[in-house]
XYZ file of C-alpha atoms in Angstrom:
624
model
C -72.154 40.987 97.712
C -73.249 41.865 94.248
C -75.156 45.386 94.188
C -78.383 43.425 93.087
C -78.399 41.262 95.818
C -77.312 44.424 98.622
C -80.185 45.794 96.603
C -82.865 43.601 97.345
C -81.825 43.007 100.674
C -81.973 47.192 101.807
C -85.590 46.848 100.458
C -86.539 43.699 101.866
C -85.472 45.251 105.330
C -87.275 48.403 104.910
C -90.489 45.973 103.983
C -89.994 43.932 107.406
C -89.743 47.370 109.448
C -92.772 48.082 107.823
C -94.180 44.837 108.773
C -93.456 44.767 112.611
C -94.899 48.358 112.499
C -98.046 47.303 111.033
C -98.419 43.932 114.051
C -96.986 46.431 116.782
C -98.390 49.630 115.937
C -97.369 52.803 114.509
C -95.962 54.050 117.802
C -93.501 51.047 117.287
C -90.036 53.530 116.696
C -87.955 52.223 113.635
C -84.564 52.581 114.666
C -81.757 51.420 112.356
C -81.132 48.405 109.930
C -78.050 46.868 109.013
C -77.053 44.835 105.867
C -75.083 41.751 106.986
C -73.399 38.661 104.400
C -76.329 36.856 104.675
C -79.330 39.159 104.960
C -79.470 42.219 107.963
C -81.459 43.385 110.541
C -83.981 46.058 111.733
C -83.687 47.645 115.522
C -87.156 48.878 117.234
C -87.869 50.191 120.368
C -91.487 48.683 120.478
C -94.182 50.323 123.151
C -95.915 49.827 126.283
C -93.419 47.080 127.047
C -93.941 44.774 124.110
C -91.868 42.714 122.735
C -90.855 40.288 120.283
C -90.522 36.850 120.835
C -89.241 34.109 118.769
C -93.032 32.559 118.534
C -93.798 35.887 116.339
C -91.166 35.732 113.889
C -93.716 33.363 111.667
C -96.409 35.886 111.907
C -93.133 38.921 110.507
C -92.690 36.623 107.418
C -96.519 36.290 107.014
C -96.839 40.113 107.385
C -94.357 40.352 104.982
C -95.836 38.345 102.423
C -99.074 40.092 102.672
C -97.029 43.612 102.077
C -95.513 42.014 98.778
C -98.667 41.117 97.427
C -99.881 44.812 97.824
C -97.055 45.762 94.870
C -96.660 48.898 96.289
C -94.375 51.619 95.020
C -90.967 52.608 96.720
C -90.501 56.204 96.224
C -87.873 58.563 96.740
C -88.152 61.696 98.482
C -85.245 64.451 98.952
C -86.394 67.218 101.783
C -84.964 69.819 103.616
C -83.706 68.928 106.876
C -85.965 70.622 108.953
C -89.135 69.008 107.005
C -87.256 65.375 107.794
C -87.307 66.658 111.709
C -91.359 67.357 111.198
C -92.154 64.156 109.591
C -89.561 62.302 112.500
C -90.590 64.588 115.389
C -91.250 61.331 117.649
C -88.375 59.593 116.802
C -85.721 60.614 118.597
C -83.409 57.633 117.195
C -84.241 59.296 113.434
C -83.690 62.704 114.530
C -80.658 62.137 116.380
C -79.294 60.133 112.667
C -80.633 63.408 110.616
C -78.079 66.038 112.936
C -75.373 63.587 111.945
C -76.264 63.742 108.174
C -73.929 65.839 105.990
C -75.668 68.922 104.069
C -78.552 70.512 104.097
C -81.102 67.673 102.351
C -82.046 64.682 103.258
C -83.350 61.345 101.463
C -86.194 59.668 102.548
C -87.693 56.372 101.176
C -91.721 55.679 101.108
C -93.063 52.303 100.767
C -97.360 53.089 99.924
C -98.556 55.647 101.667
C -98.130 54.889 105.483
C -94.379 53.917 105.898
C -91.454 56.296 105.602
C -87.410 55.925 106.559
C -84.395 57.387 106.063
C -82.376 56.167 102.731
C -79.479 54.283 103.255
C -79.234 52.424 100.257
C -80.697 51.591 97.097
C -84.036 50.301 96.736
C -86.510 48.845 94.226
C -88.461 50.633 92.247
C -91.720 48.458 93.543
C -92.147 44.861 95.845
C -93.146 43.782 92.827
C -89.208 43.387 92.315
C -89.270 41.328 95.683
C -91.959 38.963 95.191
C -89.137 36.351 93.190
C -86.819 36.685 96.350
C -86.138 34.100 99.614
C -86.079 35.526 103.603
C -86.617 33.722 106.534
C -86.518 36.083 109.635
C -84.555 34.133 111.730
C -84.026 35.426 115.138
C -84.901 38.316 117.643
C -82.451 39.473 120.687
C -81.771 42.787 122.783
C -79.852 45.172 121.638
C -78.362 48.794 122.114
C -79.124 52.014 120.407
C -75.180 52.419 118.374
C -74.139 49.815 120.215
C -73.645 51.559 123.395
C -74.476 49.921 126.514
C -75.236 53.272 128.304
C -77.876 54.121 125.481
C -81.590 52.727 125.173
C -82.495 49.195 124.634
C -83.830 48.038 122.004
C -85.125 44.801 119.951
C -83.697 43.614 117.088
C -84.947 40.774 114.186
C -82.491 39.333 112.231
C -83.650 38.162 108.413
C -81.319 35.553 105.972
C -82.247 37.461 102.134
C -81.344 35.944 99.361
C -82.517 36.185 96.054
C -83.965 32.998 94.744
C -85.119 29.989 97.677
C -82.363 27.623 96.477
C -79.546 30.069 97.456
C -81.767 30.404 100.899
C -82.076 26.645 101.187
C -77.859 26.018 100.988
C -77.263 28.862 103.212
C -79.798 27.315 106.292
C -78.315 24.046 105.436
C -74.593 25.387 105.823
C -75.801 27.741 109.082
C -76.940 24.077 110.591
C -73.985 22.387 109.897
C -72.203 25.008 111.238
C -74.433 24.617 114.764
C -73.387 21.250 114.380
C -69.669 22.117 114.281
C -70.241 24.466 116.678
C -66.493 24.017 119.146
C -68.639 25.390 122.283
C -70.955 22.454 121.660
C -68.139 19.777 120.935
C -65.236 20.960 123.352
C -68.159 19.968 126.060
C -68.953 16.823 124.424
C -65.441 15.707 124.007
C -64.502 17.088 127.739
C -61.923 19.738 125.882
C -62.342 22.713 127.857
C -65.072 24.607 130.053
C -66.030 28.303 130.865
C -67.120 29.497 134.049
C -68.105 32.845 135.497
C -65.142 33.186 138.069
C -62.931 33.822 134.836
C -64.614 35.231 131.997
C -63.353 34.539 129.034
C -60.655 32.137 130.295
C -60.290 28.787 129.577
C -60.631 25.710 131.962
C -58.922 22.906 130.013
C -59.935 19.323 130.537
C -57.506 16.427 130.359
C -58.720 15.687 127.019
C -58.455 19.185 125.690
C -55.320 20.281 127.472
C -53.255 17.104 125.715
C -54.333 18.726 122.207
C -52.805 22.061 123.155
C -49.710 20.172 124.082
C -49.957 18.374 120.892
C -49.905 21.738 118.789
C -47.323 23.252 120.573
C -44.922 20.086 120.153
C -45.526 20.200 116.629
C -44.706 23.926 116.328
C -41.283 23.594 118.560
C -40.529 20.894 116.340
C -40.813 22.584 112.773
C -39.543 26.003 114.619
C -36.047 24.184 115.947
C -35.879 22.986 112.271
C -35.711 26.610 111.377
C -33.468 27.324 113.829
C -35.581 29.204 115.905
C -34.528 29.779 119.807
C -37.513 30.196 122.659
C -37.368 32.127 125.400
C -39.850 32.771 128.873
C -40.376 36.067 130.201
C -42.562 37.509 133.060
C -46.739 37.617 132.246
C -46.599 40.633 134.869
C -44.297 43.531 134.199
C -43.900 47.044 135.795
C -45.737 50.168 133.883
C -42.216 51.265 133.213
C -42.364 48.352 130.218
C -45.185 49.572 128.973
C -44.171 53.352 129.151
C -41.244 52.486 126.881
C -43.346 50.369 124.374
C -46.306 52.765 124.074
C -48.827 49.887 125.447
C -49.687 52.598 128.386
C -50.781 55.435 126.165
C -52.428 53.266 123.357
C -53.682 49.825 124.868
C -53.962 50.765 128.846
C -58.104 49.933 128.288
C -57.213 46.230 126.893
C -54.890 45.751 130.186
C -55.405 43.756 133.565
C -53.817 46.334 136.130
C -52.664 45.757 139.232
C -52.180 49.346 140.467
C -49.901 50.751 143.272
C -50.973 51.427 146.623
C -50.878 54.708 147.809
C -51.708 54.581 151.189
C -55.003 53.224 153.843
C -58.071 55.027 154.684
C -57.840 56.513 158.649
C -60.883 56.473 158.883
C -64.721 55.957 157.356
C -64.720 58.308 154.338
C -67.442 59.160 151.636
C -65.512 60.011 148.101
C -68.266 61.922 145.991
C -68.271 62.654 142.261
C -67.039 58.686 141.888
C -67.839 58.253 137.610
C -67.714 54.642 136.005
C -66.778 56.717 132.781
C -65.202 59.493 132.304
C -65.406 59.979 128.641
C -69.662 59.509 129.719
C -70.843 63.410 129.734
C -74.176 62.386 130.721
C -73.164 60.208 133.647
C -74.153 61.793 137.298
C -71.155 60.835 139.786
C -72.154 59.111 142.722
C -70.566 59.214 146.534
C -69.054 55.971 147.618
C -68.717 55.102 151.554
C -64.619 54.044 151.733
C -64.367 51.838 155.146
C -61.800 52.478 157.430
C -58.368 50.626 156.826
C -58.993 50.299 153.389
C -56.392 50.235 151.042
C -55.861 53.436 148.270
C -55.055 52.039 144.860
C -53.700 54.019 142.003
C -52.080 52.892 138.846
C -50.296 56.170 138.007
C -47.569 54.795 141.155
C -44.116 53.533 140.083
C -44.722 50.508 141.603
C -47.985 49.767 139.454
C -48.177 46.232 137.201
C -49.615 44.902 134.355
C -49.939 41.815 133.154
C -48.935 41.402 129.436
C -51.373 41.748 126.673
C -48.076 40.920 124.112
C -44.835 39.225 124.258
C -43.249 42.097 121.986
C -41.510 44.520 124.834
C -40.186 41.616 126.679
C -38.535 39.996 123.881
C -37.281 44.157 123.233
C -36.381 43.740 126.940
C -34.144 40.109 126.537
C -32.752 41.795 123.272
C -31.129 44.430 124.727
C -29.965 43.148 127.601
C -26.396 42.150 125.753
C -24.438 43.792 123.020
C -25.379 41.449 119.409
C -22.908 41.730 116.566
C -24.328 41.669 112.591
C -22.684 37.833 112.842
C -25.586 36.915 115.433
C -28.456 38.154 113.070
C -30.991 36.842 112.477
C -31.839 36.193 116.718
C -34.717 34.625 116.461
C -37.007 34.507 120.121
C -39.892 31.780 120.054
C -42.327 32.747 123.062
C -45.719 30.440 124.021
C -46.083 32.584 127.645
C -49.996 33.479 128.486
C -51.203 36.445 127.496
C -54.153 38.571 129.163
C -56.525 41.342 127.140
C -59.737 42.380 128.348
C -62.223 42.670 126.434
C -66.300 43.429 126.935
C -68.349 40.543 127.893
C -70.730 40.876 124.843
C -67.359 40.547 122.588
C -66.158 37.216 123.734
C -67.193 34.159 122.190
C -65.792 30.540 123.228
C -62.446 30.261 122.704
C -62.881 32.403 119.306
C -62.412 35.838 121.698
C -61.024 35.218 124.700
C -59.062 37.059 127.834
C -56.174 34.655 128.698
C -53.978 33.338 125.950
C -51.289 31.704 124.709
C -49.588 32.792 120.589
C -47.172 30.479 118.519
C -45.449 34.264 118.874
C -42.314 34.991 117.518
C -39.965 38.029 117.418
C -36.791 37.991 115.183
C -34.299 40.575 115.181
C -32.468 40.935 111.518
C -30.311 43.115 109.499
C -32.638 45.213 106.665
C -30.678 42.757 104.127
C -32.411 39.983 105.910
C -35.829 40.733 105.513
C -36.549 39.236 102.377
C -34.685 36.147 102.803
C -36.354 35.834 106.804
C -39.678 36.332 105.322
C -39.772 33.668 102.657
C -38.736 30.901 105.644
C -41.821 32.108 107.590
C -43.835 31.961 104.925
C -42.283 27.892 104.240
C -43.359 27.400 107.986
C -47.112 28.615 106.947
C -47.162 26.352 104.356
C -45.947 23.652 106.319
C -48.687 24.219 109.386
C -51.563 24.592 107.523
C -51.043 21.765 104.815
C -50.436 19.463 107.813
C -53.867 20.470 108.811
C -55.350 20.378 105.394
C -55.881 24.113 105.337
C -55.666 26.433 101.984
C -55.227 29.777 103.249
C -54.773 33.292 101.330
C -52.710 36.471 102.199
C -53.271 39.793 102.385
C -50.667 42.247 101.718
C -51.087 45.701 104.186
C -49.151 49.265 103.248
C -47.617 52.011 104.887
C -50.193 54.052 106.207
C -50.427 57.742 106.812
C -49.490 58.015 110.073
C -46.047 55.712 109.561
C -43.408 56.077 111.879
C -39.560 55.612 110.531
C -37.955 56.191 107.829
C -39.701 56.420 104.465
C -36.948 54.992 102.541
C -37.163 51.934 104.928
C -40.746 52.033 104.513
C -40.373 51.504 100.575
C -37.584 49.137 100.615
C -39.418 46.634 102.951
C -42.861 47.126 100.929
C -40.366 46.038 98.175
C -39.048 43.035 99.409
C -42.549 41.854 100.563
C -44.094 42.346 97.502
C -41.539 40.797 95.987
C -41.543 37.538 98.753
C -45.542 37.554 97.580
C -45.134 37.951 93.609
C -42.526 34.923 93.454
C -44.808 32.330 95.929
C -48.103 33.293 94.704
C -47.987 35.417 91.347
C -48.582 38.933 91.117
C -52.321 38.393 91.161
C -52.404 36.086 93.643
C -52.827 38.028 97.086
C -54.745 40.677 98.055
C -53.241 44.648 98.487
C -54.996 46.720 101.525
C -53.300 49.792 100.703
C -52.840 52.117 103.657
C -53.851 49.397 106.131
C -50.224 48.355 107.190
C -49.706 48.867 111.500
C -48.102 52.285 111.844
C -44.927 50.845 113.104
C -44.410 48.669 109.956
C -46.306 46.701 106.748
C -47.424 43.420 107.254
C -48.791 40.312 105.799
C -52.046 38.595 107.346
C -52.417 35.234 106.434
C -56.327 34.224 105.656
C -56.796 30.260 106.267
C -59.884 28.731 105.038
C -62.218 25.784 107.175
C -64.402 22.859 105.801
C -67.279 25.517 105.890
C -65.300 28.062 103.155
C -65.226 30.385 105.783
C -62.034 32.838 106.729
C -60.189 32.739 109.493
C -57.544 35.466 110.017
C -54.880 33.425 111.666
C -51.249 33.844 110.516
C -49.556 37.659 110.534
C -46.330 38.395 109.731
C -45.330 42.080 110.360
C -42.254 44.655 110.369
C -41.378 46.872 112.476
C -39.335 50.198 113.039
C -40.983 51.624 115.798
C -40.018 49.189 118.684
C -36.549 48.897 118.204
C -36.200 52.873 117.884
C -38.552 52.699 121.359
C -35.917 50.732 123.116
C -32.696 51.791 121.820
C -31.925 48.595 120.359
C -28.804 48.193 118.355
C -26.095 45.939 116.547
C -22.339 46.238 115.829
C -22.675 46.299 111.942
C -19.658 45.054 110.304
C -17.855 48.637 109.434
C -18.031 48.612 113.478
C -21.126 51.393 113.404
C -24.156 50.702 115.413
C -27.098 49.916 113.620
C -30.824 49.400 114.503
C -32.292 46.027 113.830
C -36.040 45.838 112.071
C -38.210 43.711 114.266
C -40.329 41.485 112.601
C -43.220 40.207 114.806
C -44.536 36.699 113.371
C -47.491 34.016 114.203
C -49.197 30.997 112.234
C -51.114 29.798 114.767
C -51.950 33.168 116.413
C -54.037 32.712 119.349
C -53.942 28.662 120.209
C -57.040 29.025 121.881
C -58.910 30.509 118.758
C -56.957 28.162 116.625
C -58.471 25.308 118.462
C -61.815 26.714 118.178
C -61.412 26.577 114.301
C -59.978 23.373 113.820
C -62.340 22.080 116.464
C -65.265 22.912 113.792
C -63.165 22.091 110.958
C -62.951 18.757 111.975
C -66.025 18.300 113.591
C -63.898 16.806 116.801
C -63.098 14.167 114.146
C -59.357 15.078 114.779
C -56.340 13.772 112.446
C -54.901 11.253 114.545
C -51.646 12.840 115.694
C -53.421 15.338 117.429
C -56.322 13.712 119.010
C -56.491 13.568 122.838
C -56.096 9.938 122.709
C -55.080 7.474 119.464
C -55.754 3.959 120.797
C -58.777 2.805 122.918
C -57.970 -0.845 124.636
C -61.013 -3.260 125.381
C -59.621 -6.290 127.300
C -63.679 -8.408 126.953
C -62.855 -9.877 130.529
C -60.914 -9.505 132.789
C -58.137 -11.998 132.385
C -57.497 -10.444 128.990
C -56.127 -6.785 131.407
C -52.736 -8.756 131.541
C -51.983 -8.915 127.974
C -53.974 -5.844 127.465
C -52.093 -3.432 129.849
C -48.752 -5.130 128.132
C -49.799 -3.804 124.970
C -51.151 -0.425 126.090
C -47.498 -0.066 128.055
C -45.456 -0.662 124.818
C -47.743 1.643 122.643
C -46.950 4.267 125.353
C -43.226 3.660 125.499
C -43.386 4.547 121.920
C -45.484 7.906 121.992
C -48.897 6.442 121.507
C -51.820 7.660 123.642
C -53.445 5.387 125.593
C -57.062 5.126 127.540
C -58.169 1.707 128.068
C -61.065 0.242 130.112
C -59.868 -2.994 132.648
C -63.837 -2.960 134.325
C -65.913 -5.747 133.997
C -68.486 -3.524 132.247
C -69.596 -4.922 129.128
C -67.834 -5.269 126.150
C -70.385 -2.933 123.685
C -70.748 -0.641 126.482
C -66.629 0.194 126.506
C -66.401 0.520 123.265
C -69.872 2.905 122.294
C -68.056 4.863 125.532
C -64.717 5.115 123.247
C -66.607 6.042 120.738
C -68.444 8.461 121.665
C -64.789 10.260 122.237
C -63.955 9.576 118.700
C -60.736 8.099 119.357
C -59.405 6.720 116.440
C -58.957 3.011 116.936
C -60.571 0.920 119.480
C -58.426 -2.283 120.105
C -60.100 -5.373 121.213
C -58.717 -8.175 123.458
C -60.125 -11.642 123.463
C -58.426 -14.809 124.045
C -57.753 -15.185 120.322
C -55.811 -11.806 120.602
C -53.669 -12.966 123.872
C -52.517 -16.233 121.951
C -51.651 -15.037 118.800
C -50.000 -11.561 120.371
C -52.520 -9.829 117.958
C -55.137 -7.153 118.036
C -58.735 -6.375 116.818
C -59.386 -2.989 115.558
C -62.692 -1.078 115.506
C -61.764 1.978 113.062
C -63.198 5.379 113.918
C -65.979 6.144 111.510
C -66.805 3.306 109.934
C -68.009 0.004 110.789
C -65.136 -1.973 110.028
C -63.513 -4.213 112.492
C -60.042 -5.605 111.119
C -59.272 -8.755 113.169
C -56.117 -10.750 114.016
C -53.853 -7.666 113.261
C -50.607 -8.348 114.196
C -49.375 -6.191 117.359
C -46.132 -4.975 116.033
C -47.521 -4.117 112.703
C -50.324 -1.886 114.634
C -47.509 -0.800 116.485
C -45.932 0.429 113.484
C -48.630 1.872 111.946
C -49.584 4.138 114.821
C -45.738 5.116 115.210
C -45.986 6.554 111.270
C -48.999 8.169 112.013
C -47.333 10.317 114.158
C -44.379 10.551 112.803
C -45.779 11.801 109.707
C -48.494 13.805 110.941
C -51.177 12.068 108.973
C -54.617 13.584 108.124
C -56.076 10.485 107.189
C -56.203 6.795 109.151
C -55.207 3.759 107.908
C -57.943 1.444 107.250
C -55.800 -1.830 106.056
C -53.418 -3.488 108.322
């Protein structure tokens, strides 16, 4: 965001907070604004149970307008603390920001003479400067003071801000095309994959959707056993005594499904008081909570507590050291696809973009420090290979040792070397991005930044080091002087979550998938019934050769089949009339356009769809 545009945008929100306050009242409370990439937003606690509903965000633009055409003067004011209190004294939300303020002075920003906020930004020196510029306010929803669900509610309008109405225009046009891409919206129209309350933030996967998965992870089993990559299965539940060892207990325990130890049962009726939801909450009262009798006394700090696994990293540790490995074995390389569970808050998951059950294209190899460069490069060759099959650019991001490293520092600098060196020969020294002191504190790493239809970023791809685990778990090699050594761990994923990867190329494609990977590849149409003979002879031999297959023997209607295939964007729609069943041919409706190629011979269509998979086509071909 240029500093003009962030500019224009801090005043343009300070000008709509003036705006609701002028339709709600001046008891409305300003809370806090936000600049976002597109525009921002303003949070209010509005009073005597008013709010704002999407019918008045015309009437906020109108306001606004009218405020413009005032040209009033934004002025700068620097005060003492204490004055700032007096002029906030009913605002507890602008008091409460003024304790957190460093120093003694604080800067306020006047818009006229009856609006006043804190200064968060720059500003203009008059609307005047605003009257050029584009906004639509676009949306109002709940919301909590910080973020905090404990903390008062609040309403919040969202504005798009942009500085001339052409760069407005292209940004509504690319927000609808993105509702139109939306993978929530197509997964149910395709019958991919469902949600429902029972598991939040877990995946139901349709027929449909659940041959697509299996379609990504053949293709990633096949380019990984080309790289000579073993895979391995461990347990998704695992004793706290794993997670002791790998420092998930004491750093993650929050983000973990627990299945705690049971200490004992209840004799009797008993009332437990001073029972708190949250113990970090100062201000929470504890309650008293009626325990029946014969109830069961959980408590995750027994030995025979579980979890299930948020990562595959301390089982592959586990497998690892389970045998003595010689320098000869190196690099071990342990492929892992096993579910994953991490909770997260309900307002934080989205679709299949944030989710609580899992599955990663994860992969832990275990490799001498001489390796690391070499090991590194092939991963990298395995990126390139994924995403070009998909048609996605992507751009990496290289992240340092931070400050509160663990290891070595020598090691540190010597594997910051090789990476940088990995990045400067496959990109050029200016081609990747540096986050310096951003690396994990176990190890640096390289994030891998794929880009959709849309332009946006996804991070999917990571590739990182790491000292820490191996030192965790003892893990060691007989080096070839006969000392023991201590392998680096380098933790690696293109895909990264499947389920999030879906959701991307979901919208990427608009459902319009390559057609490899669709659900299924070939529709078949018999137009009576006494073409289902030749047709289910056909449909059996495209099988037999790793074609998928749906196909439609009713006596329903010819044009109703087909706009029913359609609708499921398979890729070709085969047609059987008697023409076909003499001639051992086919007639092919192709998927997006309204070409129908007739008489095609079988065995060429055959071979055509055989290539298609073979070679992992983006594109369909149109001329048989």
């Amino acid at each position: 965001m240029s500093d003009n545009l962030s500019i224009i945008r801090n005043s343009l929100l300070l000008v709509m907070a003036k705006a609701v306050k002028e339709i709600y009242g001046q008891e409305a409370l300003i809370a806090k604004g936000e600049l976002k990439e597109d525009g921002g937003f303003y949070d209010f606690k509005l009073a005597d149970g008013k709010s704002i509903g999407e019918a008045d965000l015309g009437l906020i633009e109108e306001k606004i307008a009218e405020i413009l055409k005032r040209k009033e003067a934004f002025k700068v004011e620097s005060l003492s603390k204490q004055e700032a209190k007096e002029i906030f004294k009913d605002n507890n939300f602008k008091l409460e920001l003024i304790d957190e303020k460093d120093g003694d002075r604080i800067d306020l920003v006047y818009i006229g003479e009856d609006f006043v906020d804190l200064k968060e930004g720059q500003v203009v020196e008059s609307s005047i400067n605003l009257l050029s510029c584009a906004y639509k306010i676009t949306s109002t929803s709940m919301a909590y003071w910080k973020s905090d669900e404990k903390s008062e509610k609040l309403q919040r309008v969202y504005a798009y801000i942009f500085l001339d109405k052409k760069s407005l225009k292209n940004h509504i046009k690319a927000i609808e095309e993105a509702k139109d891409r939306d993978h929530k919206k197509i997964g149910k129209e395709l019958e991919l994959f469902m949600f429902d309350q029972t598991a939040p933030g877990m995946a139901y996967w349709y027929p449909r959707g659940w041959i697509m998965y299996q379609a990504l992870l053949k293709f990633s089993r096949e380019i990984q056993r080309n790289h000579n990559y073993t895979e391995i299965s461990a347990p998704l539940i695992n004793n706290k005594k794993l997670w002791l060892v790998s420092g998930h207990w004491a750093h993650y325990i929050d983000n973990m499904f627990i299945i705690p130890g049971v200490t004992g049962h209840i004799k009797y009726d008993a009332n437990i008081e001073n029972v708190y939801k949250d113990l970090s909450d100062k201000t929470e009262e504890g309650s008293t909570v009626k325990i029946e009798e014969g109830s069961v006394i959980y408590n995750r700090e027994d030995l025979d507590t579980m979890a299930a696994k948020p990562m595959n990293c301390p089982n592959a540790m586990t497998m690892y050291k389970s045998k003595k490995h010689s320098y000869k074995e190196l690099p071990i390389r342990y492929s892992e696809y096993d579910v994953l569970h991490r909770k997260e808050k309900s307002g934080q998951m989205n679709g299949l973009f944030r989710v609580q059950e899992f599955r990663q294209d994860d992969d832990h190899t275990f490799v001498m420090q001489s390796q690391i460069k070499e090991e590194i490069a092939d991963i990298i060759a395995i990126a390139d290979e994924i995403y070009s099959t998909f048609g996605l650019t992507y751009r990496a991001e290289f992240s340092t040792r931070p400050d509160d490293f663990m290891g070595d520092i020598e090691v540190w600098n010597e594997a910051e070397r090789n990476l940088k060196e990995i990045l400067d020969e496959k990109y050029g020294e200016s081609g990747y991005d540096i986050n310096q002191g951003d690396g994990a504190f176990y190890g640096p790493k390289i994030d891998l930044q794929i880009k959709d239809a849309l332009g946006r970023e996804w991070q999917c791809g990571t590739i990182q080091l790491d000292f820490q685990l191996p030192h965790n778990f003892g893990l060691t090699y007989t080096d070839s002087d006969g000392s023991e050594k201590m392998p680096v761990v380098i933790h690696r994923a293109i895909y990264g979550s499947l389920e999030r990867f879906i959701g991307i190329i979901i919208e990427n494609f608009k459902g319009v998938f390559p057609f490899w990977l669709n659900p299924y590849q070939v529709a078949v149409v018999p137009i009576r019934e006494d073409h289902n003979d030749y047709a289910r002879e056909i449909s059996k031999k495209l099988v037999e050769n790793g074609v998928r297959v749906e196909a439609d023997y009713s006596d329903k209607n010819m044009r109703s089949k087909i706009k029913e295939f359609k609708l499921m964007k398979d890729p070709y729609i085969v047609v059987i009339g008697d023409k076909e069943v003499e001639n051992n041919t086919v007639s092919i409706n192709i998927r997006g356009t309204n070409k129908q190629v007739a008489d095609v011979d079988f065995d060429r269509f055959l071979e055509v769809c055989k290539k298609l998979n073979a070679e992992h086509t983006l594109e369909l071909v149109e001329e048989f």
